[in-house]
Short mmCIF file of N, CA and C in Angstrom, two decimals:
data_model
loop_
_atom_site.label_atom_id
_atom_site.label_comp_id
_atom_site.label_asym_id
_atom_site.label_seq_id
_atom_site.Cartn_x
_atom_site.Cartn_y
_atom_site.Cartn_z
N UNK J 1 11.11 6.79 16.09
CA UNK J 1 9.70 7.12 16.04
C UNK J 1 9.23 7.59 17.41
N UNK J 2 8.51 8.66 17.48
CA UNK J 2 7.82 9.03 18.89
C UNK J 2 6.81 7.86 19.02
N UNK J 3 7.15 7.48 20.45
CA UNK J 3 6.61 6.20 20.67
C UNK J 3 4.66 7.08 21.21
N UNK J 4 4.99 8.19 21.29
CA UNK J 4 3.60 8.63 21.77
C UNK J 4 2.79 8.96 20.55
N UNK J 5 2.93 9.20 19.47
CA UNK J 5 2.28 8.96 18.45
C UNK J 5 1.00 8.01 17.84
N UNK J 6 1.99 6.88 16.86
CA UNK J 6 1.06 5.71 17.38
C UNK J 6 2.17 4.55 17.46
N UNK J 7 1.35 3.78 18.46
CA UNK J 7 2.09 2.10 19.07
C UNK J 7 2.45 1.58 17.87
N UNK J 8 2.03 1.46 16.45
CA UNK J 8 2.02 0.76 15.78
C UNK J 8 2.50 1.13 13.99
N UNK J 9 2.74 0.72 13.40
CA UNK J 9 3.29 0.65 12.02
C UNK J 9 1.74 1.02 11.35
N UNK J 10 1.86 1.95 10.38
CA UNK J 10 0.57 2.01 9.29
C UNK J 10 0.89 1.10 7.90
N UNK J 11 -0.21 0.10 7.63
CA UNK J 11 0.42 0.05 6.39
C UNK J 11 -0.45 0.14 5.26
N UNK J 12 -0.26 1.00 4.72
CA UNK J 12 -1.15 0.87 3.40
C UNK J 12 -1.42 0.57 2.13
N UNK J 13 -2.70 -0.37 2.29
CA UNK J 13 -2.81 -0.82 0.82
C UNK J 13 -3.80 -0.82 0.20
N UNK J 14 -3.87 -1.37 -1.37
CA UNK J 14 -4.66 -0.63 -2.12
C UNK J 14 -4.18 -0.70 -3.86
N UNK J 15 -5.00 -0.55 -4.81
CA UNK J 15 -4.37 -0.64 -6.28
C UNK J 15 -3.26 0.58 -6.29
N UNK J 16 -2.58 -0.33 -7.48
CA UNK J 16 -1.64 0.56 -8.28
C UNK J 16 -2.28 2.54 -8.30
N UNK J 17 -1.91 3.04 -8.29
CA UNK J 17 -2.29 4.37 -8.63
C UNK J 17 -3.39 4.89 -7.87
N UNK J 18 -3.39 4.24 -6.48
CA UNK J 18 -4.66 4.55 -6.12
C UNK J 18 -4.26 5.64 -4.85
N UNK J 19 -2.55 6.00 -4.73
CA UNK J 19 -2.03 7.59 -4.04
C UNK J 19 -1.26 6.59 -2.35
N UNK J 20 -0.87 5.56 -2.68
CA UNK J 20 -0.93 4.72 -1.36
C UNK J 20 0.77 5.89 -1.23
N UNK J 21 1.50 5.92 -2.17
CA UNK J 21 2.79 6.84 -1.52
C UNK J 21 2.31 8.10 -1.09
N UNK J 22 1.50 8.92 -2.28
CA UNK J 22 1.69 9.75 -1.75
C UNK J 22 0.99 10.37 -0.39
N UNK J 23 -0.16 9.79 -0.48
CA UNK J 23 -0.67 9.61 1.00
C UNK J 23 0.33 9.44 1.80
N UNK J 24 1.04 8.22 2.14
CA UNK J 24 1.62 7.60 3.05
C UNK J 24 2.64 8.90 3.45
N UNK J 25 3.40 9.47 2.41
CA UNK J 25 4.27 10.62 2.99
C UNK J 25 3.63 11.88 3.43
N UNK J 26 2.15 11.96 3.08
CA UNK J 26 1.96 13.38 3.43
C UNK J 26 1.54 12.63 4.97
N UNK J 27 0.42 11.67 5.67
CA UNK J 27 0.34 10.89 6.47
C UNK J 27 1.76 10.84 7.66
N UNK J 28 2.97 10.50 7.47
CA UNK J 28 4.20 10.36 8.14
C UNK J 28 4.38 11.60 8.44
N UNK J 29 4.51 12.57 7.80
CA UNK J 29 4.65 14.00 7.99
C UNK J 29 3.98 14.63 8.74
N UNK J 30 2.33 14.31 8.44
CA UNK J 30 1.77 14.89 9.52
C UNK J 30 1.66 13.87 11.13
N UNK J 31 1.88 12.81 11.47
CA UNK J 31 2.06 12.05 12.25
C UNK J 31 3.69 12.64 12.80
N UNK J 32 4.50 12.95 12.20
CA UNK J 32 5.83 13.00 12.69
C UNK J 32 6.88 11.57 12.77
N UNK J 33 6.79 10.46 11.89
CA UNK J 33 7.21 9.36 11.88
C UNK J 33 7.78 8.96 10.67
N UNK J 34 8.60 8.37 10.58
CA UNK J 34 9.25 7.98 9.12
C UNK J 34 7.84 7.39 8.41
N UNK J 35 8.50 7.39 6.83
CA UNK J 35 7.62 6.72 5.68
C UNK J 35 8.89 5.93 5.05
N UNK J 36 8.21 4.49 4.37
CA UNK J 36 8.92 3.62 4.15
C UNK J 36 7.77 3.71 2.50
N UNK J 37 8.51 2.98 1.49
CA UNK J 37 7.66 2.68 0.51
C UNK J 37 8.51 1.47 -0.19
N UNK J 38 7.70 0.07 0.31
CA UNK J 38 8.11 -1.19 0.10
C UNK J 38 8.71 -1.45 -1.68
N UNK J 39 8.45 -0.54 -2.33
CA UNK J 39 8.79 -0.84 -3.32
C UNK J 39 10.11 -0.04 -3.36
N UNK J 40 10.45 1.21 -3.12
CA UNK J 40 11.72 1.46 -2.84
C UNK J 40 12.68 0.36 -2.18
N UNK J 41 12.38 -0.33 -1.07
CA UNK J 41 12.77 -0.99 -0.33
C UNK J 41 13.26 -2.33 -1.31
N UNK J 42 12.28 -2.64 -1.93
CA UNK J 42 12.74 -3.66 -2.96
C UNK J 42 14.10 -3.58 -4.34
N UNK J 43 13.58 -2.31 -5.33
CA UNK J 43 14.61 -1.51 -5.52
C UNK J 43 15.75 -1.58 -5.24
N UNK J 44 16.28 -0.83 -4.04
CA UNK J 44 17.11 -1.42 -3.24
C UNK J 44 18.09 -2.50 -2.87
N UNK J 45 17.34 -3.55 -2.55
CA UNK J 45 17.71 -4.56 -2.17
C UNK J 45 17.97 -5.15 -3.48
N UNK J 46 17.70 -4.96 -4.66
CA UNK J 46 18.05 -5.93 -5.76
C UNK J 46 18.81 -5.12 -7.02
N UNK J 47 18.70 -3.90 -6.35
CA UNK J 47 19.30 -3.00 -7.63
C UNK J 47 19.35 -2.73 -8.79
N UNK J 48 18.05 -2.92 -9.12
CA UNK J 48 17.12 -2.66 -9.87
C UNK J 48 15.72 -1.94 -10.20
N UNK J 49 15.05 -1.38 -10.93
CA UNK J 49 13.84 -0.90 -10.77
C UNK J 49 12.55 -2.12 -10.87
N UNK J 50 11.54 -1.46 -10.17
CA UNK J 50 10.65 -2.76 -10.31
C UNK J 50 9.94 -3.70 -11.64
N UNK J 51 10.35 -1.94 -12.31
CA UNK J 51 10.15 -2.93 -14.31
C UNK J 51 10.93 -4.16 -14.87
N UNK J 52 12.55 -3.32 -14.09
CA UNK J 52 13.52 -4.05 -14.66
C UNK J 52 13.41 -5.71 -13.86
N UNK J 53 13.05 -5.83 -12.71
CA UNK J 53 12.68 -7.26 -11.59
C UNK J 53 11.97 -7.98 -12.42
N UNK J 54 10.62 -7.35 -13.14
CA UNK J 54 9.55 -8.07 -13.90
C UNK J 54 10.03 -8.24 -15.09
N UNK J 55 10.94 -7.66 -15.72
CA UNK J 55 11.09 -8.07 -17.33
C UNK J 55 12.33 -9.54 -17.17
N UNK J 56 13.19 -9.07 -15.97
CA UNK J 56 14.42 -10.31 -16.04
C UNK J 56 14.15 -11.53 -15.11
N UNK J 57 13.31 -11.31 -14.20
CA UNK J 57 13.20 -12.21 -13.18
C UNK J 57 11.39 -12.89 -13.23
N UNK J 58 10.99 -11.64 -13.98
CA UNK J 58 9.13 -12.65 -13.68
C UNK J 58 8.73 -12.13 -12.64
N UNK J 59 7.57 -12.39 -12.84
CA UNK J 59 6.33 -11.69 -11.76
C UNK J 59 6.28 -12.66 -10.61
N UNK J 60 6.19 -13.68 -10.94
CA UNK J 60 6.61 -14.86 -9.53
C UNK J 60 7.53 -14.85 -8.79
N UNK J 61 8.94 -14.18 -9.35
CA UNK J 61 10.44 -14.40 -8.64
C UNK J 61 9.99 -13.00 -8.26
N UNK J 62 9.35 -11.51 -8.32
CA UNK J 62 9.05 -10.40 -8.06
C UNK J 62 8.38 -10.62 -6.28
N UNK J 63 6.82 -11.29 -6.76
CA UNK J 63 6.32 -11.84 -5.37
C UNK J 63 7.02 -12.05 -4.38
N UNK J 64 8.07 -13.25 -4.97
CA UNK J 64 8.62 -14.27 -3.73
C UNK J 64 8.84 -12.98 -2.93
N UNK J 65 10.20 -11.52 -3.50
CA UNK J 65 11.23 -10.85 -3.33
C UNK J 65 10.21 -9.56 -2.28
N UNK J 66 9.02 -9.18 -3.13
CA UNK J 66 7.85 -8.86 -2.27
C UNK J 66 7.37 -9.29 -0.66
N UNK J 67 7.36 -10.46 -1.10
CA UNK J 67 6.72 -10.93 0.61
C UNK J 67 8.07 -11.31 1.35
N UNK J 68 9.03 -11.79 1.03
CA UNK J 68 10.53 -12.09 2.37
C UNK J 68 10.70 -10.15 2.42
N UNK J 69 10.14 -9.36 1.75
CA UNK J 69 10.25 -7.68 2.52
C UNK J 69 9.32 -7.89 3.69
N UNK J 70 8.35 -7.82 3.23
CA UNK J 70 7.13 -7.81 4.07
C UNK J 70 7.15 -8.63 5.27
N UNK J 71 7.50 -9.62 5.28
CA UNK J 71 7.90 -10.49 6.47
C UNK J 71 9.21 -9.67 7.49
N UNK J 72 10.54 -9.02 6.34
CA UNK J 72 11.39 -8.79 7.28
C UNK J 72 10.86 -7.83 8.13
N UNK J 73 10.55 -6.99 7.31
CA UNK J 73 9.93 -5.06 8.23
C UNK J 73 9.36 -5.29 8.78
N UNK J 74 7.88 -6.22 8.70
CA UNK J 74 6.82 -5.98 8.78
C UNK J 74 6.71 -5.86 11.25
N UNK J 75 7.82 -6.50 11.60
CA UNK J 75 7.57 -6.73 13.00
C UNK J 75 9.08 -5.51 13.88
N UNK J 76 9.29 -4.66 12.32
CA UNK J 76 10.46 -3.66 12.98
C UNK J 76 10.35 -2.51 12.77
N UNK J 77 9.40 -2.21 11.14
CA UNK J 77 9.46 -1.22 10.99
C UNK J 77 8.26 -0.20 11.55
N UNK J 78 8.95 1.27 11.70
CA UNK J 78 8.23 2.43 12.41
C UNK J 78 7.58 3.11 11.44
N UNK J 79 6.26 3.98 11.88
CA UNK J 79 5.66 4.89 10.73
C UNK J 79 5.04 4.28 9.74
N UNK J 80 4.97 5.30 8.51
CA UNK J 80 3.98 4.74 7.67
C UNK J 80 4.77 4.07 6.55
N UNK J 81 4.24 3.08 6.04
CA UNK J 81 4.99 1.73 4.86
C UNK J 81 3.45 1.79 4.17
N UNK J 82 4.00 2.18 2.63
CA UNK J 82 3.12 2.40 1.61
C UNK J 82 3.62 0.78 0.70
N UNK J 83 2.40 0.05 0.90
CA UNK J 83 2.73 -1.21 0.38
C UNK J 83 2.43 -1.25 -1.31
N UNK J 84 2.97 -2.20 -2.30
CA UNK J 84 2.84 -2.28 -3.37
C UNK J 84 1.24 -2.68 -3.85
N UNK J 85 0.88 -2.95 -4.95
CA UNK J 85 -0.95 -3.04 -5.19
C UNK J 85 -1.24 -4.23 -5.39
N UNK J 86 -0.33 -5.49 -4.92
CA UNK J 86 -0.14 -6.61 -5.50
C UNK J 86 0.34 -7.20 -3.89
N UNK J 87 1.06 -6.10 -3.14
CA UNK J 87 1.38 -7.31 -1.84
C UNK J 87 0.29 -8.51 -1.52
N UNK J 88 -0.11 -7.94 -1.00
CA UNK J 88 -1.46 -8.55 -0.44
C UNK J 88 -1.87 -9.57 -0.94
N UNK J 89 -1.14 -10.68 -0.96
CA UNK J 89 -0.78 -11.93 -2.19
C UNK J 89 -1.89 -13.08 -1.60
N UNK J 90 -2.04 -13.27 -0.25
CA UNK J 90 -2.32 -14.49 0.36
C UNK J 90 -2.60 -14.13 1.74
N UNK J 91 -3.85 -14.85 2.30
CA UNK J 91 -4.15 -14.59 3.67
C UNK J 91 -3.10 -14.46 4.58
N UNK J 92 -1.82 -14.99 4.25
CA UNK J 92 -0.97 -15.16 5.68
C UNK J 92 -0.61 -13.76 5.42
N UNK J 93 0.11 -13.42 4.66
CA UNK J 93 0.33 -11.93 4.07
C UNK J 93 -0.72 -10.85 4.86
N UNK J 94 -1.66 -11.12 4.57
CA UNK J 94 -2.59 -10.08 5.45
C UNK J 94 -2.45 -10.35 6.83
N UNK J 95 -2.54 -11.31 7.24
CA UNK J 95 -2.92 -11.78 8.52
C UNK J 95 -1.11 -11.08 9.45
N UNK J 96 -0.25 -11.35 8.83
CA UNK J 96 1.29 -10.96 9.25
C UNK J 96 0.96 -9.54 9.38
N UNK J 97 0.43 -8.91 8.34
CA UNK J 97 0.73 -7.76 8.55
C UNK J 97 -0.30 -6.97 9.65
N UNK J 98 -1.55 -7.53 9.58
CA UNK J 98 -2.41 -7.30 10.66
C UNK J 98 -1.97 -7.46 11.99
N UNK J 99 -1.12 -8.00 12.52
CA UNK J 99 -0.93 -8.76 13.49
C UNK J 99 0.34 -7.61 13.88
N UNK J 100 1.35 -6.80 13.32
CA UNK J 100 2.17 -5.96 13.68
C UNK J 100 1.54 -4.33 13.41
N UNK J 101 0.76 -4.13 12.84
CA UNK J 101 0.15 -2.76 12.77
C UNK J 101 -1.40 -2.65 12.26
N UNK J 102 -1.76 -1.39 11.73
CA UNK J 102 -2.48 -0.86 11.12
C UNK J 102 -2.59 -0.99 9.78
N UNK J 103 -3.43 -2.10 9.02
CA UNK J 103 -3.33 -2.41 7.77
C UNK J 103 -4.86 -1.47 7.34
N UNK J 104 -4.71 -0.34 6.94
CA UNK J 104 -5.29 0.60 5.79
C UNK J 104 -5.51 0.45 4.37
N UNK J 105 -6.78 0.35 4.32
CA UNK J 105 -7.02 0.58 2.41
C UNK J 105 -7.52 1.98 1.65
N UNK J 106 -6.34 1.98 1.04
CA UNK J 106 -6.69 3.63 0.29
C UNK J 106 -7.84 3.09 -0.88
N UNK J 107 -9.10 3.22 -0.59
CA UNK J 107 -9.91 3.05 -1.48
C UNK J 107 -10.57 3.66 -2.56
N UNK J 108 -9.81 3.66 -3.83
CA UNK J 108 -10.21 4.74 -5.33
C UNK J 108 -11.05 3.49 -5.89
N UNK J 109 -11.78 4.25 -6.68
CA UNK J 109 -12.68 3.47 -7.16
C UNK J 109 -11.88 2.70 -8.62
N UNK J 110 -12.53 2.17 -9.86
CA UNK J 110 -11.74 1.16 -10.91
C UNK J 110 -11.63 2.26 -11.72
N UNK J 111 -12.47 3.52 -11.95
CA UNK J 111 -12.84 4.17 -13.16
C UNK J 111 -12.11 5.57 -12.35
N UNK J 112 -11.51 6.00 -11.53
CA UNK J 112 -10.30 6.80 -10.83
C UNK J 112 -8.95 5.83 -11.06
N UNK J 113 -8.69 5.07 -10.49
CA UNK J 113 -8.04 4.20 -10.65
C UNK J 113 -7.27 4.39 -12.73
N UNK J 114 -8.30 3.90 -13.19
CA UNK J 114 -8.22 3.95 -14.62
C UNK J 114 -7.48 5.46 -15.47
N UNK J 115 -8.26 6.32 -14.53
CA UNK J 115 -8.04 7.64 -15.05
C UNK J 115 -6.66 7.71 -15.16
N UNK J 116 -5.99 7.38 -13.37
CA UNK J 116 -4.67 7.71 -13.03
C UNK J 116 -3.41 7.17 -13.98
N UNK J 117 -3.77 5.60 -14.41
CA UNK J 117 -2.75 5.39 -14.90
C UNK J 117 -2.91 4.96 -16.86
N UNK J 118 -3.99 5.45 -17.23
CA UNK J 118 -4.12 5.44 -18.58
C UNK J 118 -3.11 6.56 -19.43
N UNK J 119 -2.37 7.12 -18.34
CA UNK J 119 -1.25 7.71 -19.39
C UNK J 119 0.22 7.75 -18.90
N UNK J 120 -0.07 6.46 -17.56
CA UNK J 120 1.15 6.17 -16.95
C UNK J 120 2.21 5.08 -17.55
N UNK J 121 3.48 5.14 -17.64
CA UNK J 121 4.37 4.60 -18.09
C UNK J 121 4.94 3.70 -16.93
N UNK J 122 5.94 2.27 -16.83
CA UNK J 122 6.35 2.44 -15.41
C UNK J 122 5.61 1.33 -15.05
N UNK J 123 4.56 1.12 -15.03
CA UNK J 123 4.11 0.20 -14.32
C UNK J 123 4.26 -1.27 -15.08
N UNK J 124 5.03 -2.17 -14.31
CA UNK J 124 5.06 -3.45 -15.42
C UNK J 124 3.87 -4.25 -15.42
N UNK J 125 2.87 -4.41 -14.45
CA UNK J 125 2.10 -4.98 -14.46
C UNK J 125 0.72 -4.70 -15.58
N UNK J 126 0.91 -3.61 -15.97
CA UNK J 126 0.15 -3.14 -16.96
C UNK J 126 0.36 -2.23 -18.40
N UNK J 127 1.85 -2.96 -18.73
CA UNK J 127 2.56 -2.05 -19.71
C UNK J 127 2.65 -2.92 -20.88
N UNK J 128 2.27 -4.51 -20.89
CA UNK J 128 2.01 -5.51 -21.68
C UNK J 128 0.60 -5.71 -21.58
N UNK J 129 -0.27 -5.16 -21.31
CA UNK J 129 -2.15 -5.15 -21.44
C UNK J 129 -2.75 -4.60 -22.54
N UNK J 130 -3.38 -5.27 -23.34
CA UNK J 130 -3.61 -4.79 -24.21
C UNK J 130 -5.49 -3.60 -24.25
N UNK J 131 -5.82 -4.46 -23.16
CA UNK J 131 -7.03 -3.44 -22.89
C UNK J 131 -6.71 -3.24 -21.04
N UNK J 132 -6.22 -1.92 -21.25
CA UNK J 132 -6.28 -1.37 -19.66
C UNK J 132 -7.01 -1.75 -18.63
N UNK J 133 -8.36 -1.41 -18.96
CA UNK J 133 -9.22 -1.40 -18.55
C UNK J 133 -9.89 -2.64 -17.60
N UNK J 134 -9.96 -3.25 -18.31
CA UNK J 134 -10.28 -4.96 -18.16
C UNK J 134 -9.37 -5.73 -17.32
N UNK J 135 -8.00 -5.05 -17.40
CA UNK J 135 -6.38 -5.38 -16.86
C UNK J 135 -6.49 -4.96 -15.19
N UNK J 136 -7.39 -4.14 -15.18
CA UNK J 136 -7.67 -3.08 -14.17
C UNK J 136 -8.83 -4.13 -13.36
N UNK J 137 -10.16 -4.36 -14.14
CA UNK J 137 -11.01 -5.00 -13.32
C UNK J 137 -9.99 -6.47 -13.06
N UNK J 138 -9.89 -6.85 -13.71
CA UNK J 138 -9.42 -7.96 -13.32
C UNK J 138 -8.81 -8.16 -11.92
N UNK J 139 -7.67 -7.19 -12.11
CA UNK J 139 -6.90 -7.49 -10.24
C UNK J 139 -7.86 -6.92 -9.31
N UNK J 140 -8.67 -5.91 -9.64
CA UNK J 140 -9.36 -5.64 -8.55
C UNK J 140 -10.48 -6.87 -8.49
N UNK J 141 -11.07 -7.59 -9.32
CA UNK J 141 -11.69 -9.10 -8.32
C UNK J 141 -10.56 -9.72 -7.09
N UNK J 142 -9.08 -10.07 -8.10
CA UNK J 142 -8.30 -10.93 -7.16
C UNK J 142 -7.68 -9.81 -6.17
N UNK J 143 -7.53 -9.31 -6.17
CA UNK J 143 -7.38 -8.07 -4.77
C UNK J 143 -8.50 -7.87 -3.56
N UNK J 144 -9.60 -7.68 -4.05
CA UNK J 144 -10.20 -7.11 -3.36
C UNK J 144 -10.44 -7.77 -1.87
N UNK J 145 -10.87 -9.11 -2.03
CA UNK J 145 -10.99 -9.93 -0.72
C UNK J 145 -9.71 -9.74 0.07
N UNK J 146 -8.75 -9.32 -0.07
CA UNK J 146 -7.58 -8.93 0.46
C UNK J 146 -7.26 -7.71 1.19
N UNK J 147 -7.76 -6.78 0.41
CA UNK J 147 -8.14 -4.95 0.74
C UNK J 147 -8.68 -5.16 1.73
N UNK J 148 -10.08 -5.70 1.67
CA UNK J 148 -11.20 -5.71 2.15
C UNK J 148 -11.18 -6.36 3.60
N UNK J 149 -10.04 -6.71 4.32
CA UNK J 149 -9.74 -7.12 5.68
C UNK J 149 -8.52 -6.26 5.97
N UNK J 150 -8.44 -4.98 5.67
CA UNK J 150 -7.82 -3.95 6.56
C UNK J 150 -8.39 -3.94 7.81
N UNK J 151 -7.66 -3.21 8.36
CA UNK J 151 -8.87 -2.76 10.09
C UNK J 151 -9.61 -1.62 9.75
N UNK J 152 -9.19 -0.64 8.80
CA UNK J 152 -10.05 0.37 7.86
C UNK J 152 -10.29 0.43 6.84
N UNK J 153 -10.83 1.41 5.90
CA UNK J 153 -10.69 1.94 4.63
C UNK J 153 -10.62 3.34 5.08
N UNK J 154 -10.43 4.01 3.31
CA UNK J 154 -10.70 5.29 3.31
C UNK J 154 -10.90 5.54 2.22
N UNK J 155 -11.80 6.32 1.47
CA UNK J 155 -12.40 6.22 0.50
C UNK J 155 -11.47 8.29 -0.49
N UNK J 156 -10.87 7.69 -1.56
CA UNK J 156 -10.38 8.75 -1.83
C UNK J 156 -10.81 9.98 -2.38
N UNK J 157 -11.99 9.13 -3.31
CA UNK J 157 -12.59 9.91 -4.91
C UNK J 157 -12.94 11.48 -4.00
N UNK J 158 -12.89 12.25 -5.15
CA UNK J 158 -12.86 13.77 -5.12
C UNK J 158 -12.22 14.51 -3.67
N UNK J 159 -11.39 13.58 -2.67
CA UNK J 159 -10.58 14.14 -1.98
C UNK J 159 -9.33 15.03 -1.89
N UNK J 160 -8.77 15.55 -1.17
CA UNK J 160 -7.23 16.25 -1.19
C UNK J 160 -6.40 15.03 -0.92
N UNK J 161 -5.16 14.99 -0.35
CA UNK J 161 -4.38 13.99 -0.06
C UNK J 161 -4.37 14.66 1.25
N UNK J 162 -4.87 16.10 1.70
CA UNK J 162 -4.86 16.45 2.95
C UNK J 162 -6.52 16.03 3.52
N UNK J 163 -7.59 16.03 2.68
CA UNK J 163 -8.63 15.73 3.51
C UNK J 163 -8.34 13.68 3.81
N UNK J 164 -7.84 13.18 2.95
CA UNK J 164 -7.23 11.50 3.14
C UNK J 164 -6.88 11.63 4.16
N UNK J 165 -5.52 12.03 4.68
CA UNK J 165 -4.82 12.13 5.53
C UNK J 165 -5.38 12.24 6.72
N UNK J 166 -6.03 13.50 7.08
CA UNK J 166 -6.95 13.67 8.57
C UNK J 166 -7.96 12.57 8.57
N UNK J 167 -8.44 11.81 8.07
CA UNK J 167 -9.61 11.02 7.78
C UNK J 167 -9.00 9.85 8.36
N UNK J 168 -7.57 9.49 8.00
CA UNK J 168 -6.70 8.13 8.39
C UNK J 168 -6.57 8.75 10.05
N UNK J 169 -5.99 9.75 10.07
CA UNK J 169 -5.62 10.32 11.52
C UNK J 169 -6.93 9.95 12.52
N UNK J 170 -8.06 10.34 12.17
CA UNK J 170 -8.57 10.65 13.13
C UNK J 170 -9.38 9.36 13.25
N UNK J 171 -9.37 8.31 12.53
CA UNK J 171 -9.28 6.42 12.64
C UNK J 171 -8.71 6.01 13.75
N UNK J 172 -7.61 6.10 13.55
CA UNK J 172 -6.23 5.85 14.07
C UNK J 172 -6.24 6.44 15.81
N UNK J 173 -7.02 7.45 15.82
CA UNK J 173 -7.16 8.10 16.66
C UNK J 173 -8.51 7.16 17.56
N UNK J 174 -8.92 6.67 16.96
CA UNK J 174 -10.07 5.61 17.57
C UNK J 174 -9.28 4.45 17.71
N UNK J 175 -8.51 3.85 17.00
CA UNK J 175 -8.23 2.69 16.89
C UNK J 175 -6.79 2.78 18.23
N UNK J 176 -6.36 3.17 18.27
CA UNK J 176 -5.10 3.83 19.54
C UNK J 176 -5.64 4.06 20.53
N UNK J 177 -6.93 4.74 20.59
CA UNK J 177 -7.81 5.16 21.70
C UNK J 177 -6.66 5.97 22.20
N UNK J 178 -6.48 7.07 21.72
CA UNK J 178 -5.50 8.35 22.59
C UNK J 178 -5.57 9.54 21.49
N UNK J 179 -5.35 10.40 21.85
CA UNK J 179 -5.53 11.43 21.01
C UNK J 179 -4.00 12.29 21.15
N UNK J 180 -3.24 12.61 19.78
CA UNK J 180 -2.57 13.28 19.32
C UNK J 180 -2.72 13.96 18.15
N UNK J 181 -1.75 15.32 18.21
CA UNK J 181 -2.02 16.38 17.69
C UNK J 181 -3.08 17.56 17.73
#
């Protein structure tokens, strides 16, 4: 990572479908720094997809496998790390990750949010719901107090992933107090 960039790890979080990858890679790209996406990372490590973790192992044994990531990276890894919509489990969780970088909330609203994944497949957390919708408010109560102690937001609705992007940059650009690019 160009250490003149930024000092610090981005990490972003935020609901399911709310663009935290694809942000995060267009973000790394224009920063010049790797992108990590914790759920790949998980993947990975268990060799499996994240449906397949939740249908054989449970949403609890998923967590545990969630946060020992988040703990390992969280004080090594460079660039931007697009976190899952569920990390954000427990104050220490926030507080860890605050404490090694830039914890960002890509903020879509419930009824964007809704739009995105009412014809999405893939997601286990909402592929046994019988009303979407409601499935949807729901985590966003138990999420939100969590989001909601980033060191930013950024608000997505009717954006590009390029007007997102400069919007995080030029944060970041306050929050670094130095200016690049």
């Amino acid at each position: 990572m160009n250490r003149k960039t930024i000092s610090h790890p981005v990490f972003l979080c935020g609901m399911m479908g709310s663009g935290k990858s694809t942000i995060g890679k267009q973000l790394a790209e224009d920063l010049e720094v790797p992108f990590t996406d914790l759920d790949e990372l998980i993947e990975e490590s268990e060799k499996m997809t994240i449906p397949e973790i939740f249908n054989r192992k449970g949403e609890k044994r998923f967590r545990e496998i969630e946060k020992q990531q988040i703990v390992k990276i969280a004080g090594s890894v460079e660039g931007v790390v697009a976190l899952g919509g569920g990390s954000l489990q427990n104050q220490q969780i926030v507080d860890h990750l605050k404490l090694y970088g830039w914890l960002v909330y890509i903020d879509a609203s419930q009824v964007e949010i809704l739009n995105r994944l009412s014809d999405t497949t893939g997601r286990p957390m909402l592929e046994n719901s019988v009303e979407l919708e409601q499935r949807i408010s729901t985590l966003f109560d138990q999420r939100m107090q969590f989001y909601e102690q980033a060191h930013f937001s950024i608000q997505t609705e009717k954006k590009s992933v390029e007007q997102v992007t400069t919007e995080i940059v030029k944060k970041l650009k306050i929050y670094e107090g130095r200016d690049y690019h």
